[in-house]
Amino acid sequence: MTDLLKTINPATGETLKTYPRMSDDEMALAIEQCQAAYQDWRQRSLEDRAKVIKAIGDELRKHVDDYAELMTKEMGKLYRDGQEEVKLCAGICDYTAEHGPKELASEERDIMSGRKGIVTYSPIGIVYGIQPWNFPLYQAIRYSISNLMAGNGVLLKHAETCTGSG
C-alpha cells in the first residue's frame, strides 16, 4: 500500500492530484476531533443547525462549476451531470434546513389516563460513511446532511478515485 492516494483522469490517464493517506494516528485524531465537535454540535438548537446546513447549500451553489469540472476530470462524469449533482445536493441542504427543525421537534402526545408523553429525537453519535465513486458529492451529502441536522457527527471515507470531489 502506498502512502499517497492519486486521482487520475480516466480520459487521459493524467494524475490530477495526490493526497496523503492518513496514518493510524491521524485517523484516531480525526475520530477524536469529530467526537469533540459532536459534543458541541448536539447541543445546538435545531434552528442553529438548519442555518449551518443552509449555508452549506449556499456554498455548493457558489461552486457548481468548480465541482462539476472536478467530477468530470476525476471520474469522467458529463459536465452537465456534475452541475445537476451539485444543484441536487444544494437542494437537499435547502430542504433539510427548511423542514428539519419541524420534523425533529419534540412532540407531545396524549397517553392513557389523561397523561402526556413527549417524544424527543436525540442524536446518537458519530456516523461513519463509506461511499462509492459514482455520485461523489451526492453520496456524501445524502447521508451527512440529515445526520448533521439530527445532531450527529459524520466522518467520510470516500472512494479513492474521487477523493477531491468526495
PDB file of C-alpha atoms in Angstrom:
ATOM      1  CA  MET A   1       0.000   0.000   0.000  1.00  0.00           C
ATOM      2  CA  THR A   2       1.359   3.415  -0.965  1.00  0.00           C
ATOM      3  CA  ASP A   3       1.199   6.378   1.383  1.00  0.00           C
ATOM      4  CA  LEU A   4      -0.370   8.538  -1.352  1.00  0.00           C
ATOM      5  CA  LEU A   5      -3.784   8.450  -2.967  1.00  0.00           C
ATOM      6  CA  LYS A   6      -3.942   9.580  -6.586  1.00  0.00           C
ATOM      7  CA  THR A   7      -6.865  10.861  -8.569  1.00  0.00           C
ATOM      8  CA  ILE A   8      -6.433  10.102 -12.251  1.00  0.00           C
ATOM      9  CA  ASN A   9      -8.374  11.491 -15.188  1.00  0.00           C
ATOM     10  CA  PRO A  10      -9.883   8.350 -16.776  1.00  0.00           C
ATOM     11  CA  ALA A  11      -9.998  10.001 -20.211  1.00  0.00           C
ATOM     12  CA  THR A  12      -6.327  10.975 -20.335  1.00  0.00           C
ATOM     13  CA  GLY A  13      -4.593   8.892 -17.671  1.00  0.00           C
ATOM     14  CA  GLU A  14      -3.191  12.131 -16.229  1.00  0.00           C
ATOM     15  CA  THR A  15      -2.608  12.258 -12.476  1.00  0.00           C
ATOM     16  CA  LEU A  16      -4.771  15.125 -11.259  1.00  0.00           C
ATOM     17  CA  LYS A  17      -3.693  15.289  -7.654  1.00  0.00           C
ATOM     18  CA  THR A  18      -2.102  13.238  -4.929  1.00  0.00           C
ATOM     19  CA  TYR A  19      -3.345  13.122  -1.370  1.00  0.00           C
ATOM     20  CA  PRO A  20      -1.540  11.788   1.676  1.00  0.00           C
ATOM     21  CA  ARG A  21      -3.065   8.642   3.124  1.00  0.00           C
ATOM     22  CA  MET A  22      -3.967   9.046   6.793  1.00  0.00           C
ATOM     23  CA  SER A  23      -1.809   7.222   9.277  1.00  0.00           C
ATOM     24  CA  ASP A  24      -3.443   5.286  12.096  1.00  0.00           C
ATOM     25  CA  ASP A  25      -2.578   8.146  14.462  1.00  0.00           C
ATOM     26  CA  GLU A  26      -4.111  10.731  12.116  1.00  0.00           C
ATOM     27  CA  MET A  27      -7.232   8.611  11.803  1.00  0.00           C
ATOM     28  CA  ALA A  28      -7.514   8.327  15.588  1.00  0.00           C
ATOM     29  CA  LEU A  29      -7.089  12.100  15.877  1.00  0.00           C
ATOM     30  CA  ALA A  30      -9.817  12.699  13.267  1.00  0.00           C
ATOM     31  CA  ILE A  31     -12.176  10.480  15.250  1.00  0.00           C
ATOM     32  CA  GLU A  32     -11.334  12.298  18.483  1.00  0.00           C
ATOM     33  CA  GLN A  33     -11.875  15.677  16.807  1.00  0.00           C
ATOM     34  CA  CYS A  34     -15.190  14.537  15.373  1.00  0.00           C
ATOM     35  CA  GLN A  35     -16.272  13.319  18.808  1.00  0.00           C
ATOM     36  CA  ALA A  36     -15.352  16.684  20.359  1.00  0.00           C
ATOM     37  CA  ALA A  37     -17.219  18.557  17.612  1.00  0.00           C
ATOM     38  CA  TYR A  38     -20.205  16.243  18.061  1.00  0.00           C
ATOM     39  CA  GLN A  39     -20.356  17.030  21.796  1.00  0.00           C
ATOM     40  CA  ASP A  40     -20.812  20.711  20.922  1.00  0.00           C
ATOM     41  CA  TRP A  41     -22.941  20.225  17.792  1.00  0.00           C
ATOM     42  CA  ARG A  42     -25.504  18.003  19.517  1.00  0.00           C
ATOM     43  CA  GLN A  43     -26.249  20.817  21.991  1.00  0.00           C
ATOM     44  CA  ARG A  44     -27.030  23.354  19.282  1.00  0.00           C
ATOM     45  CA  SER A  45     -30.653  24.120  18.550  1.00  0.00           C
ATOM     46  CA  LEU A  46     -32.364  22.691  15.504  1.00  0.00           C
ATOM     47  CA  GLU A  47     -32.633  26.226  14.142  1.00  0.00           C
ATOM     48  CA  ASP A  48     -28.882  26.797  14.524  1.00  0.00           C
ATOM     49  CA  ARG A  49     -28.114  23.516  12.786  1.00  0.00           C
ATOM     50  CA  ALA A  50     -30.514  24.464   9.989  1.00  0.00           C
ATOM     51  CA  LYS A  51     -28.656  27.757   9.432  1.00  0.00           C
ATOM     52  CA  VAL A  52     -25.352  25.917   9.038  1.00  0.00           C
ATOM     53  CA  ILE A  53     -26.890  23.377   6.664  1.00  0.00           C
ATOM     54  CA  LYS A  54     -28.484  26.160   4.603  1.00  0.00           C
ATOM     55  CA  ALA A  55     -25.054  27.824   4.386  1.00  0.00           C
ATOM     56  CA  ILE A  56     -23.558  24.558   3.088  1.00  0.00           C
ATOM     57  CA  GLY A  57     -26.139  24.554   0.300  1.00  0.00           C
ATOM     58  CA  ASP A  58     -25.359  28.185  -0.494  1.00  0.00           C
ATOM     59  CA  GLU A  59     -21.634  27.386  -0.726  1.00  0.00           C
ATOM     60  CA  LEU A  60     -22.308  24.442  -3.024  1.00  0.00           C
ATOM     61  CA  ARG A  61     -24.291  26.734  -5.339  1.00  0.00           C
ATOM     62  CA  LYS A  62     -21.417  29.231  -5.443  1.00  0.00           C
ATOM     63  CA  HIS A  63     -19.073  26.499  -6.703  1.00  0.00           C
ATOM     64  CA  VAL A  64     -21.307  24.489  -9.041  1.00  0.00           C
ATOM     65  CA  ASP A  65     -18.923  24.821 -11.983  1.00  0.00           C
ATOM     66  CA  ASP A  66     -15.817  24.048  -9.925  1.00  0.00           C
ATOM     67  CA  TYR A  67     -17.301  20.823  -8.548  1.00  0.00           C
ATOM     68  CA  ALA A  68     -18.748  19.805 -11.924  1.00  0.00           C
ATOM     69  CA  GLU A  69     -15.350  20.279 -13.565  1.00  0.00           C
ATOM     70  CA  LEU A  70     -13.637  18.279 -10.833  1.00  0.00           C
ATOM     71  CA  MET A  71     -16.112  15.387 -11.190  1.00  0.00           C
ATOM     72  CA  THR A  72     -15.592  15.440 -14.963  1.00  0.00           C
ATOM     73  CA  LYS A  73     -11.840  15.224 -14.518  1.00  0.00           C
ATOM     74  CA  GLU A  74     -11.834  12.662 -11.705  1.00  0.00           C
ATOM     75  CA  MET A  75     -14.426  10.230 -12.965  1.00  0.00           C
ATOM     76  CA  GLY A  76     -15.466  11.179 -16.488  1.00  0.00           C
ATOM     77  CA  LYS A  77     -18.903  12.432 -15.424  1.00  0.00           C
ATOM     78  CA  LEU A  78     -20.524  14.629 -18.039  1.00  0.00           C
ATOM     79  CA  TYR A  79     -20.080  18.263 -17.035  1.00  0.00           C
ATOM     80  CA  ARG A  80     -23.815  18.991 -17.122  1.00  0.00           C
ATOM     81  CA  ASP A  81     -24.476  15.908 -14.982  1.00  0.00           C
ATOM     82  CA  GLY A  82     -21.928  17.172 -12.463  1.00  0.00           C
ATOM     83  CA  GLN A  83     -23.697  20.528 -12.371  1.00  0.00           C
ATOM     84  CA  GLU A  84     -27.021  18.785 -11.748  1.00  0.00           C
ATOM     85  CA  GLU A  85     -25.469  16.689  -8.968  1.00  0.00           C
ATOM     86  CA  VAL A  86     -24.204  19.805  -7.198  1.00  0.00           C
ATOM     87  CA  LYS A  87     -27.573  21.530  -7.573  1.00  0.00           C
ATOM     88  CA  LEU A  88     -29.345  18.434  -6.220  1.00  0.00           C
ATOM     89  CA  CYS A  89     -27.047  18.453  -3.189  1.00  0.00           C
ATOM     90  CA  ALA A  90     -27.699  22.145  -2.582  1.00  0.00           C
ATOM     91  CA  GLY A  91     -31.425  21.352  -2.794  1.00  0.00           C
ATOM     92  CA  ILE A  92     -31.041  18.592  -0.191  1.00  0.00           C
ATOM     93  CA  CYS A  93     -29.409  21.141   2.104  1.00  0.00           C
ATOM     94  CA  ASP A  94     -32.210  23.650   1.498  1.00  0.00           C
ATOM     95  CA  TYR A  95     -34.944  21.083   2.089  1.00  0.00           C
ATOM     96  CA  THR A  96     -33.305  19.781   5.248  1.00  0.00           C
ATOM     97  CA  ALA A  97     -32.748  23.286   6.612  1.00  0.00           C
ATOM     98  CA  GLU A  98     -36.364  24.233   5.909  1.00  0.00           C
ATOM     99  CA  HIS A  99     -38.113  21.081   7.142  1.00  0.00           C
ATOM    100  CA  GLY A 100     -35.634  19.592   9.618  1.00  0.00           C
ATOM    101  CA  PRO A 101     -36.499  21.736  12.643  1.00  0.00           C
ATOM    102  CA  LYS A 102     -40.207  20.895  12.371  1.00  0.00           C
ATOM    103  CA  GLU A 103     -39.677  17.201  11.637  1.00  0.00           C
ATOM    104  CA  LEU A 104     -37.232  16.752  14.526  1.00  0.00           C
ATOM    105  CA  ALA A 105     -39.093  18.876  17.079  1.00  0.00           C
ATOM    106  CA  SER A 106     -40.214  17.124  20.233  1.00  0.00           C
ATOM    107  CA  GLU A 107     -43.841  16.004  20.135  1.00  0.00           C
ATOM    108  CA  GLU A 108     -46.288  15.942  22.999  1.00  0.00           C
ATOM    109  CA  ARG A 109     -48.746  13.069  22.824  1.00  0.00           C
ATOM    110  CA  ASP A 110     -51.750  12.053  24.878  1.00  0.00           C
ATOM    111  CA  ILE A 111     -51.395   8.718  26.571  1.00  0.00           C
ATOM    112  CA  MET A 112     -53.672   6.716  28.889  1.00  0.00           C
ATOM    113  CA  SER A 113     -55.455   8.276  31.836  1.00  0.00           C
ATOM    114  CA  GLY A 114     -55.120  11.830  30.562  1.00  0.00           C
ATOM    115  CA  ARG A 115     -51.368  11.837  30.873  1.00  0.00           C
ATOM    116  CA  LYS A 116     -48.996  13.342  28.379  1.00  0.00           C
ATOM    117  CA  GLY A 117     -45.865  11.850  26.890  1.00  0.00           C
ATOM    118  CA  ILE A 118     -43.070  13.547  24.999  1.00  0.00           C
ATOM    119  CA  VAL A 119     -41.320  12.009  22.016  1.00  0.00           C
ATOM    120  CA  THR A 120     -37.867  13.507  21.609  1.00  0.00           C
ATOM    121  CA  TYR A 121     -35.415  12.874  18.804  1.00  0.00           C
ATOM    122  CA  SER A 122     -31.863  12.730  20.097  1.00  0.00           C
ATOM    123  CA  PRO A 123     -28.553  12.373  18.273  1.00  0.00           C
ATOM    124  CA  ILE A 124     -26.840   9.001  18.530  1.00  0.00           C
ATOM    125  CA  GLY A 125     -23.187   9.911  17.930  1.00  0.00           C
ATOM    126  CA  ILE A 126     -20.808   9.751  15.016  1.00  0.00           C
ATOM    127  CA  VAL A 127     -21.960   8.205  11.743  1.00  0.00           C
ATOM    128  CA  TYR A 128     -19.222   6.816   9.508  1.00  0.00           C
ATOM    129  CA  GLY A 129     -19.981   6.722   5.805  1.00  0.00           C
ATOM    130  CA  ILE A 130     -18.063   4.611   3.313  1.00  0.00           C
ATOM    131  CA  GLN A 131     -19.182   5.962  -0.031  1.00  0.00           C
ATOM    132  CA  PRO A 132     -18.795   4.804  -3.669  1.00  0.00           C
ATOM    133  CA  TRP A 133     -17.436   6.715  -6.632  1.00  0.00           C
ATOM    134  CA  ASN A 134     -20.429   7.106  -8.960  1.00  0.00           C
ATOM    135  CA  PHE A 135     -22.048  10.176  -7.364  1.00  0.00           C
ATOM    136  CA  PRO A 136     -19.211  11.570  -5.260  1.00  0.00           C
ATOM    137  CA  LEU A 137     -20.888  14.682  -3.924  1.00  0.00           C
ATOM    138  CA  TYR A 138     -24.396  13.256  -3.676  1.00  0.00           C
ATOM    139  CA  GLN A 139     -23.251  10.131  -1.837  1.00  0.00           C
ATOM    140  CA  ALA A 140     -21.540  12.271   0.801  1.00  0.00           C
ATOM    141  CA  ILE A 141     -24.399  14.775   1.140  1.00  0.00           C
ATOM    142  CA  ARG A 142     -27.268  12.258   1.216  1.00  0.00           C
ATOM    143  CA  TYR A 143     -26.105  10.656   4.452  1.00  0.00           C
ATOM    144  CA  SER A 144     -24.276  13.524   6.117  1.00  0.00           C
ATOM    145  CA  ILE A 145     -26.767  16.399   5.905  1.00  0.00           C
ATOM    146  CA  SER A 146     -29.674  14.547   7.541  1.00  0.00           C
ATOM    147  CA  ASN A 147     -27.361  13.229  10.224  1.00  0.00           C
ATOM    148  CA  LEU A 148     -25.936  16.681  10.882  1.00  0.00           C
ATOM    149  CA  MET A 149     -29.474  18.048  11.136  1.00  0.00           C
ATOM    150  CA  ALA A 150     -30.245  15.344  13.706  1.00  0.00           C
ATOM    151  CA  GLY A 151     -27.232  16.470  15.746  1.00  0.00           C
ATOM    152  CA  ASN A 152     -24.874  13.632  14.878  1.00  0.00           C
ATOM    153  CA  GLY A 153     -21.253  13.903  13.839  1.00  0.00           C
ATOM    154  CA  VAL A 154     -20.172  12.488  10.482  1.00  0.00           C
ATOM    155  CA  LEU A 155     -16.984  11.031   9.105  1.00  0.00           C
ATOM    156  CA  LEU A 156     -16.451  10.155   5.443  1.00  0.00           C
ATOM    157  CA  LYS A 157     -14.304   7.576   3.707  1.00  0.00           C
ATOM    158  CA  HIS A 158     -14.817   8.147   0.020  1.00  0.00           C
ATOM    159  CA  ALA A 159     -13.721   6.114  -2.962  1.00  0.00           C
ATOM    160  CA  GLU A 160     -10.066   6.847  -3.711  1.00  0.00           C
ATOM    161  CA  THR A 161     -10.804   7.589  -7.373  1.00  0.00           C
ATOM    162  CA  CYS A 162     -12.768  10.716  -6.491  1.00  0.00           C
ATOM    163  CA  THR A 163     -11.046  11.940  -3.355  1.00  0.00           C
ATOM    164  CA  GLY A 164     -11.259  15.596  -4.425  1.00  0.00           C
ATOM    165  CA  SER A 165     -14.948  15.750  -5.268  1.00  0.00           C
ATOM    166  CA  GLY A 166     -15.861  13.429  -2.406  1.00  0.00           C
TER     167      GLY A 166
END
